[in-house]
Amino acid sequence: MNLTRCGREYAAPILDILNEAIQSSTALYDYRPRTLTMMDSWFEGKEKDEYPVIGMVDDAGRLLGFTSYGTFRAWPAYKYTVEHSIYVEKNSRGHGIGGKLLGAVIKAAGEQGFHNLIGGIDAENATSIALHRRYGFEHCGIIRHAGFKFGRWLDLAFYQRILPTPTQPADG
Ligand SMILES: CC(C)(COP(=O)(O)OP(=O)(O)OC[C@H]1O[C@@H](n2cnc3c(N)ncnc32)[C@H](O)[C@@H]1OP(=O)(O)O)[C@@H](O)C(=O)NCCC(=O)NCCS
């Protein structure tokens, strides 16, 4: 098992993992499966802002999970804050892959000089909340009834981890 940077060649397996989570869970506040065309603009956004997409692959090169981050809020003074996401393929959960990916994304955010990593986690997602707490994330708020899916209101909990970077933050 290895961590790897994922380019567009991973669009199809990333899409499969996302669509399984969209259809079976409230991990994503999304109703309909995404398409490969939508993955094009997803990767474009990552490439434009140089946001990493980090995957875990097995020895045969099959994608077991991935993590990435993106803009938290699109106003300039939020520039040191990013919001990440993390997904592990259904049959590979519970084997420590999520932990390795979360460690890798924290490291990448520090290397890119970000200060704040935010996870927006459905309040009922006990696995993800436990994982984030284990990696030093602290609860920093909840938006009640932020979403509506599967016929019910969903509460969105926010977790943050503050990083020691950047050494010299500056306006502008
Ligand atoms: C959340 C997710 C990324 C975690 O990945 P994973 O590879 O299963 O995670 P790990 O195996 O590294 O760790 C899971 C930990 O949660 C613990 N856990 C599992 N269910 C739990 C629960 N209901 N309550 C508390 N802890 C729980 C496990 O015991 C494990 O901890 P341990 O390593 O100390 O034993 C993965 O389950 C997933 O992709 N889920 C669907 C999509 C999703 O929810 N993504 C997150 C959106 S915010």
PDB file of C-alpha atoms and ligand atoms in Angstrom:
ATOM      1  CA  MET A   1       0.000   0.000   0.000  1.00  0.00           C
ATOM      2  CA  ASN A   2       1.381   3.396  -0.985  1.00  0.00           C
ATOM      3  CA  LEU A   3       0.451   7.043  -0.871  1.00  0.00           C
ATOM      4  CA  THR A   4       0.530   8.691  -4.270  1.00  0.00           C
ATOM      5  CA  ARG A   5      -0.313  12.012  -5.888  1.00  0.00           C
ATOM      6  CA  CYS A   6      -3.369  11.543  -8.099  1.00  0.00           C
ATOM      7  CA  GLY A   7      -3.696  13.222 -11.460  1.00  0.00           C
ATOM      8  CA  ARG A   8      -6.549  12.964 -13.945  1.00  0.00           C
ATOM      9  CA  GLU A   9      -5.729   9.315 -14.611  1.00  0.00           C
ATOM     10  CA  TYR A  10      -7.473   8.647 -11.271  1.00  0.00           C
ATOM     11  CA  ALA A  11     -10.697  10.408 -12.270  1.00  0.00           C
ATOM     12  CA  ALA A  12     -12.674   7.172 -12.753  1.00  0.00           C
ATOM     13  CA  PRO A  13     -11.773   5.461  -9.445  1.00  0.00           C
ATOM     14  CA  ILE A  14     -12.238   8.736  -7.531  1.00  0.00           C
ATOM     15  CA  LEU A  15     -15.635   9.100  -9.173  1.00  0.00           C
ATOM     16  CA  ASP A  16     -16.602   5.548  -8.141  1.00  0.00           C
ATOM     17  CA  ILE A  17     -15.668   6.219  -4.511  1.00  0.00           C
ATOM     18  CA  LEU A  18     -17.538   9.547  -4.473  1.00  0.00           C
ATOM     19  CA  ASN A  19     -20.641   8.130  -6.119  1.00  0.00           C
ATOM     20  CA  GLU A  20     -20.877   5.198  -3.717  1.00  0.00           C
ATOM     21  CA  ALA A  21     -20.744   7.681  -0.800  1.00  0.00           C
ATOM     22  CA  ILE A  22     -23.276  10.015  -2.469  1.00  0.00           C
ATOM     23  CA  GLN A  23     -25.776   7.228  -3.028  1.00  0.00           C
ATOM     24  CA  SER A  24     -25.440   5.423   0.288  1.00  0.00           C
ATOM     25  CA  SER A  25     -24.561   8.047   2.909  1.00  0.00           C
ATOM     26  CA  THR A  26     -24.756  11.612   4.117  1.00  0.00           C
ATOM     27  CA  ALA A  27     -20.977  12.043   3.907  1.00  0.00           C
ATOM     28  CA  LEU A  28     -21.645  14.238   0.857  1.00  0.00           C
ATOM     29  CA  TYR A  29     -24.563  16.630   0.674  1.00  0.00           C
ATOM     30  CA  ASP A  30     -25.146  15.659  -2.921  1.00  0.00           C
ATOM     31  CA  TYR A  31     -28.184  13.837  -4.331  1.00  0.00           C
ATOM     32  CA  ARG A  32     -27.159  12.570  -7.724  1.00  0.00           C
ATOM     33  CA  PRO A  33     -24.120  10.636  -8.893  1.00  0.00           C
ATOM     34  CA  ARG A  34     -21.482  12.802 -10.521  1.00  0.00           C
ATOM     35  CA  THR A  35     -20.174  12.262 -14.042  1.00  0.00           C
ATOM     36  CA  LEU A  36     -16.714  11.953 -15.537  1.00  0.00           C
ATOM     37  CA  THR A  37     -17.233  15.364 -17.158  1.00  0.00           C
ATOM     38  CA  MET A  38     -17.760  16.854 -13.703  1.00  0.00           C
ATOM     39  CA  MET A  39     -14.439  15.328 -12.649  1.00  0.00           C
ATOM     40  CA  ASP A  40     -12.744  17.384 -15.379  1.00  0.00           C
ATOM     41  CA  SER A  41     -13.741  20.633 -13.706  1.00  0.00           C
ATOM     42  CA  TRP A  42     -12.930  19.127 -10.279  1.00  0.00           C
ATOM     43  CA  PHE A  43      -9.357  18.456 -11.415  1.00  0.00           C
ATOM     44  CA  GLU A  44      -9.158  21.826 -13.167  1.00  0.00           C
ATOM     45  CA  GLY A  45      -9.930  23.536  -9.858  1.00  0.00           C
ATOM     46  CA  LYS A  46      -7.274  21.500  -8.061  1.00  0.00           C
ATOM     47  CA  GLU A  47      -4.660  22.207 -10.723  1.00  0.00           C
ATOM     48  CA  LYS A  48      -5.446  25.939 -10.918  1.00  0.00           C
ATOM     49  CA  ASP A  49      -4.895  26.426  -7.202  1.00  0.00           C
ATOM     50  CA  GLU A  50      -2.208  23.746  -6.869  1.00  0.00           C
ATOM     51  CA  TYR A  51      -4.273  21.822  -4.346  1.00  0.00           C
ATOM     52  CA  PRO A  52      -2.996  18.256  -3.937  1.00  0.00           C
ATOM     53  CA  VAL A  53      -5.049  15.127  -4.511  1.00  0.00           C
ATOM     54  CA  ILE A  54      -3.477  12.363  -2.445  1.00  0.00           C
ATOM     55  CA  GLY A  55      -4.449   8.750  -2.935  1.00  0.00           C
ATOM     56  CA  MET A  56      -3.744   5.432  -1.276  1.00  0.00           C
ATOM     57  CA  VAL A  57      -3.188   2.623  -3.755  1.00  0.00           C
ATOM     58  CA  ASP A  58      -2.719  -1.086  -3.222  1.00  0.00           C
ATOM     59  CA  ASP A  59       0.193  -3.049  -4.647  1.00  0.00           C
ATOM     60  CA  ALA A  60      -1.687  -3.508  -7.913  1.00  0.00           C
ATOM     61  CA  GLY A  61      -2.207   0.256  -8.227  1.00  0.00           C
ATOM     62  CA  ARG A  62      -5.921   0.153  -7.332  1.00  0.00           C
ATOM     63  CA  LEU A  63      -7.192   3.287  -5.578  1.00  0.00           C
ATOM     64  CA  LEU A  64      -8.341   2.529  -2.003  1.00  0.00           C
ATOM     65  CA  GLY A  65      -9.049   6.078  -0.900  1.00  0.00           C
ATOM     66  CA  PHE A  66      -8.150   9.697  -1.460  1.00  0.00           C
ATOM     67  CA  THR A  67      -8.039  13.080   0.190  1.00  0.00           C
ATOM     68  CA  SER A  68      -7.789  16.622  -1.044  1.00  0.00           C
ATOM     69  CA  TYR A  69      -8.546  20.155  -0.042  1.00  0.00           C
ATOM     70  CA  GLY A  70      -9.939  23.273  -1.591  1.00  0.00           C
ATOM     71  CA  THR A  71     -10.958  26.844  -0.910  1.00  0.00           C
ATOM     72  CA  PHE A  72     -12.842  27.308   2.371  1.00  0.00           C
ATOM     73  CA  ARG A  73     -14.443  30.658   1.484  1.00  0.00           C
ATOM     74  CA  ALA A  74     -13.520  32.531  -1.658  1.00  0.00           C
ATOM     75  CA  TRP A  75     -12.517  35.877  -0.112  1.00  0.00           C
ATOM     76  CA  PRO A  76      -8.841  36.814  -0.029  1.00  0.00           C
ATOM     77  CA  ALA A  77      -8.292  36.995   3.724  1.00  0.00           C
ATOM     78  CA  TYR A  78      -9.275  33.320   4.035  1.00  0.00           C
ATOM     79  CA  LYS A  79      -6.150  32.488   2.060  1.00  0.00           C
ATOM     80  CA  TYR A  80      -4.508  30.486   4.855  1.00  0.00           C
ATOM     81  CA  THR A  81      -7.559  28.277   5.428  1.00  0.00           C
ATOM     82  CA  VAL A  82      -8.542  25.233   3.377  1.00  0.00           C
ATOM     83  CA  GLU A  83     -11.350  22.685   3.691  1.00  0.00           C
ATOM     84  CA  HIS A  84     -10.418  19.067   3.125  1.00  0.00           C
ATOM     85  CA  SER A  85     -12.324  15.915   2.299  1.00  0.00           C
ATOM     86  CA  ILE A  86     -11.410  12.273   2.715  1.00  0.00           C
ATOM     87  CA  TYR A  87     -12.975   9.107   1.338  1.00  0.00           C
ATOM     88  CA  VAL A  88     -12.035   5.464   1.607  1.00  0.00           C
ATOM     89  CA  GLU A  89     -13.433   2.835  -0.727  1.00  0.00           C
ATOM     90  CA  LYS A  90     -16.280   0.922   0.928  1.00  0.00           C
ATOM     91  CA  ASN A  91     -14.537  -2.443   1.288  1.00  0.00           C
ATOM     92  CA  SER A  92     -11.273  -0.931   2.530  1.00  0.00           C
ATOM     93  CA  ARG A  93     -12.616   1.008   5.518  1.00  0.00           C
ATOM     94  CA  GLY A  94     -11.510   0.296   9.082  1.00  0.00           C
ATOM     95  CA  HIS A  95      -7.934  -0.677   8.185  1.00  0.00           C
ATOM     96  CA  GLY A  96      -6.187   2.567   9.009  1.00  0.00           C
ATOM     97  CA  ILE A  97      -6.252   4.013   5.483  1.00  0.00           C
ATOM     98  CA  GLY A  98      -8.302   7.046   6.517  1.00  0.00           C
ATOM     99  CA  GLY A  99      -5.759   7.788   9.223  1.00  0.00           C
ATOM    100  CA  LYS A 100      -2.826   7.591   6.815  1.00  0.00           C
ATOM    101  CA  LEU A 101      -4.608   9.856   4.335  1.00  0.00           C
ATOM    102  CA  LEU A 102      -5.513  12.372   7.015  1.00  0.00           C
ATOM    103  CA  GLY A 103      -1.893  12.447   8.188  1.00  0.00           C
ATOM    104  CA  ALA A 104      -0.769  13.010   4.613  1.00  0.00           C
ATOM    105  CA  VAL A 105      -3.197  15.837   3.942  1.00  0.00           C
ATOM    106  CA  ILE A 106      -2.219  17.628   7.170  1.00  0.00           C
ATOM    107  CA  LYS A 107       1.420  17.354   6.121  1.00  0.00           C
ATOM    108  CA  ALA A 108       0.679  18.664   2.615  1.00  0.00           C
ATOM    109  CA  ALA A 109      -1.268  21.640   3.984  1.00  0.00           C
ATOM    110  CA  GLY A 110       1.674  22.547   6.205  1.00  0.00           C
ATOM    111  CA  GLU A 111       4.107  22.221   3.310  1.00  0.00           C
ATOM    112  CA  GLN A 112       1.956  24.597   1.283  1.00  0.00           C
ATOM    113  CA  GLY A 113       1.990  27.105   4.125  1.00  0.00           C
ATOM    114  CA  PHE A 114      -1.666  26.895   5.142  1.00  0.00           C
ATOM    115  CA  HIS A 115      -2.653  27.624   8.726  1.00  0.00           C
ATOM    116  CA  ASN A 116      -6.054  26.062   9.173  1.00  0.00           C
ATOM    117  CA  LEU A 117      -7.533  22.797   7.962  1.00  0.00           C
ATOM    118  CA  ILE A 118     -11.312  22.542   8.199  1.00  0.00           C
ATOM    119  CA  GLY A 119     -13.465  19.424   8.030  1.00  0.00           C
ATOM    120  CA  GLY A 120     -17.187  19.872   7.484  1.00  0.00           C
ATOM    121  CA  ILE A 121     -18.543  16.553   8.800  1.00  0.00           C
ATOM    122  CA  ASP A 122     -22.117  15.375   9.021  1.00  0.00           C
ATOM    123  CA  ALA A 123     -22.827  15.358  12.765  1.00  0.00           C
ATOM    124  CA  GLU A 124     -23.905  11.676  12.648  1.00  0.00           C
ATOM    125  CA  ASN A 125     -20.680  10.533  10.986  1.00  0.00           C
ATOM    126  CA  ALA A 126     -19.152   9.056  14.156  1.00  0.00           C
ATOM    127  CA  THR A 127     -16.323   7.315  12.299  1.00  0.00           C
ATOM    128  CA  SER A 128     -15.094  10.467  10.623  1.00  0.00           C
ATOM    129  CA  ILE A 129     -15.475  12.535  13.792  1.00  0.00           C
ATOM    130  CA  ALA A 130     -13.484   9.955  15.810  1.00  0.00           C
ATOM    131  CA  LEU A 131     -10.801   9.891  13.132  1.00  0.00           C
ATOM    132  CA  HIS A 132     -10.490  13.683  13.033  1.00  0.00           C
ATOM    133  CA  ARG A 133     -10.316  13.960  16.822  1.00  0.00           C
ATOM    134  CA  ARG A 134      -7.559  11.352  16.827  1.00  0.00           C
ATOM    135  CA  TYR A 135      -5.589  13.586  14.465  1.00  0.00           C
ATOM    136  CA  GLY A 136      -5.894  16.669  16.631  1.00  0.00           C
ATOM    137  CA  PHE A 137      -8.978  18.290  15.121  1.00  0.00           C
ATOM    138  CA  GLU A 138     -11.227  20.222  17.495  1.00  0.00           C
ATOM    139  CA  HIS A 139     -14.926  20.832  17.210  1.00  0.00           C
ATOM    140  CA  CYS A 140     -15.467  24.463  16.251  1.00  0.00           C
ATOM    141  CA  GLY A 141     -19.147  24.730  15.455  1.00  0.00           C
ATOM    142  CA  ILE A 142     -22.261  23.173  14.070  1.00  0.00           C
ATOM    143  CA  ILE A 143     -24.821  24.340  11.551  1.00  0.00           C
ATOM    144  CA  ARG A 144     -28.105  22.723  12.421  1.00  0.00           C
ATOM    145  CA  HIS A 145     -30.301  21.726   9.474  1.00  0.00           C
ATOM    146  CA  ALA A 146     -27.551  22.721   7.046  1.00  0.00           C
ATOM    147  CA  GLY A 147     -28.662  20.034   4.611  1.00  0.00           C
ATOM    148  CA  PHE A 148     -31.698  17.955   3.678  1.00  0.00           C
ATOM    149  CA  LYS A 149     -31.195  14.457   2.317  1.00  0.00           C
ATOM    150  CA  PHE A 150     -32.970  11.108   2.555  1.00  0.00           C
ATOM    151  CA  GLY A 151     -36.047  12.980   3.801  1.00  0.00           C
ATOM    152  CA  ARG A 152     -34.496  14.566   6.880  1.00  0.00           C
ATOM    153  CA  TRP A 153     -32.522  17.583   8.056  1.00  0.00           C
ATOM    154  CA  LEU A 154     -28.787  17.149   8.412  1.00  0.00           C
ATOM    155  CA  ASP A 155     -26.563  18.946  10.907  1.00  0.00           C
ATOM    156  CA  LEU A 156     -23.093  19.870   9.688  1.00  0.00           C
ATOM    157  CA  ALA A 157     -20.331  19.878  12.309  1.00  0.00           C
ATOM    158  CA  PHE A 158     -17.093  21.730  11.717  1.00  0.00           C
ATOM    159  CA  TYR A 159     -13.738  20.505  12.959  1.00  0.00           C
ATOM    160  CA  GLN A 160     -10.507  22.456  12.640  1.00  0.00           C
ATOM    161  CA  ARG A 161      -6.828  21.846  13.105  1.00  0.00           C
ATOM    162  CA  ILE A 162      -4.546  24.842  13.343  1.00  0.00           C
ATOM    163  CA  LEU A 163      -1.076  24.330  11.872  1.00  0.00           C
ATOM    164  CA  PRO A 164       2.118  26.143  12.897  1.00  0.00           C
ATOM    165  CA  THR A 165       2.527  27.439   9.348  1.00  0.00           C
ATOM    166  CA  PRO A 166       3.027  29.944   7.811  1.00  0.00           C
ATOM    167  CA  THR A 167       5.982  31.402   9.661  1.00  0.00           C
ATOM    168  CA  GLN A 168       5.335  34.906   8.374  1.00  0.00           C
ATOM    169  CA  PRO A 169       1.680  35.412   7.464  1.00  0.00           C
ATOM    170  CA  ALA A 170       1.007  38.620   5.582  1.00  0.00           C
ATOM    171  CA  ASP A 171      -1.922  40.604   4.252  1.00  0.00           C
ATOM    172  CA  GLY A 172      -2.510  40.854   0.552  1.00  0.00           C
TER     173      GLY A 172
HETATM  174  C1  LIG B   1     -14.466   8.192   7.458  1.00  0.00           C
HETATM  175  C2  LIG B   1     -13.463   7.345   6.668  1.00  0.00           C
HETATM  176  C3  LIG B   1     -12.684   8.251   5.728  1.00  0.00           C
HETATM  177  C4  LIG B   1     -12.487   6.705   7.671  1.00  0.00           C
HETATM  178  O1  LIG B   1     -11.554   5.930   6.944  1.00  0.00           O
HETATM  179  P1  LIG B   1     -11.079   4.507   7.495  1.00  0.00           P
HETATM  180  O2  LIG B   1      -9.997   4.013   6.631  1.00  0.00           O
HETATM  181  O3  LIG B   1     -12.264   3.645   7.677  1.00  0.00           O
HETATM  182  O4  LIG B   1     -10.505   5.002   8.887  1.00  0.00           O
HETATM  183  P2  LIG B   1      -9.447   4.284   9.829  1.00  0.00           P
HETATM  184  O5  LIG B   1      -9.529   2.806   9.671  1.00  0.00           O
HETATM  185  O6  LIG B   1      -8.124   4.955   9.664  1.00  0.00           O
HETATM  186  O7  LIG B   1      -9.983   4.748  11.257  1.00  0.00           O
HETATM  187  C5  LIG B   1     -11.294   4.648  11.612  1.00  0.00           C
HETATM  188  C6  LIG B   1     -11.313   4.809  13.122  1.00  0.00           C
HETATM  189  O8  LIG B   1     -12.616   5.135  13.538  1.00  0.00           O
HETATM  190  C7  LIG B   1     -13.012   4.215  14.541  1.00  0.00           C
HETATM  191  N1  LIG B   1     -14.454   4.098  14.417  1.00  0.00           N
HETATM  192  C8  LIG B   1     -15.170   3.474  13.470  1.00  0.00           C
HETATM  193  N2  LIG B   1     -16.477   3.645  13.705  1.00  0.00           N
HETATM  194  C9  LIG B   1     -16.563   4.389  14.833  1.00  0.00           C
HETATM  195  C10 LIG B   1     -17.645   4.893  15.602  1.00  0.00           C
HETATM  196  N3  LIG B   1     -18.900   4.657  15.238  1.00  0.00           N
HETATM  197  N4  LIG B   1     -17.373   5.634  16.683  1.00  0.00           N
HETATM  198  C11 LIG B   1     -16.096   5.879  17.062  1.00  0.00           C
HETATM  199  N5  LIG B   1     -15.034   5.415  16.377  1.00  0.00           N
HETATM  200  C12 LIG B   1     -15.268   4.685  15.282  1.00  0.00           C
HETATM  201  C13 LIG B   1     -12.285   2.951  14.212  1.00  0.00           C
HETATM  202  O9  LIG B   1     -12.181   2.131  15.352  1.00  0.00           O
HETATM  203  C14 LIG B   1     -10.929   3.527  13.815  1.00  0.00           C
HETATM  204  O10 LIG B   1     -10.190   3.914  14.944  1.00  0.00           O
HETATM  205  P3  LIG B   1      -8.896   3.060  15.424  1.00  0.00           P
HETATM  206  O11 LIG B   1      -7.922   3.087  14.281  1.00  0.00           O
HETATM  207  O12 LIG B   1      -8.420   3.804  16.634  1.00  0.00           O
HETATM  208  O13 LIG B   1      -9.425   1.700  15.691  1.00  0.00           O
HETATM  209  C15 LIG B   1     -14.149   6.190   5.884  1.00  0.00           C
HETATM  210  O14 LIG B   1     -14.880   5.416   6.792  1.00  0.00           O
HETATM  211  C16 LIG B   1     -15.045   6.672   4.771  1.00  0.00           C
HETATM  212  O15 LIG B   1     -14.582   6.914   3.664  1.00  0.00           O
HETATM  213  N6  LIG B   1     -16.352   6.779   5.039  1.00  0.00           N
HETATM  214  C17 LIG B   1     -17.317   7.208   4.046  1.00  0.00           C
HETATM  215  C18 LIG B   1     -17.060   8.612   3.548  1.00  0.00           C
HETATM  216  C19 LIG B   1     -16.891   9.583   4.696  1.00  0.00           C
HETATM  217  O16 LIG B   1     -17.640   9.548   5.670  1.00  0.00           O
HETATM  218  N7  LIG B   1     -15.920  10.485   4.539  1.00  0.00           N
HETATM  219  C20 LIG B   1     -15.667  11.520   5.509  1.00  0.00           C
HETATM  220  C21 LIG B   1     -16.505  12.697   5.171  1.00  0.00           C
HETATM  221  S1  LIG B   1     -16.219  13.980   6.382  1.00  0.00           S
END
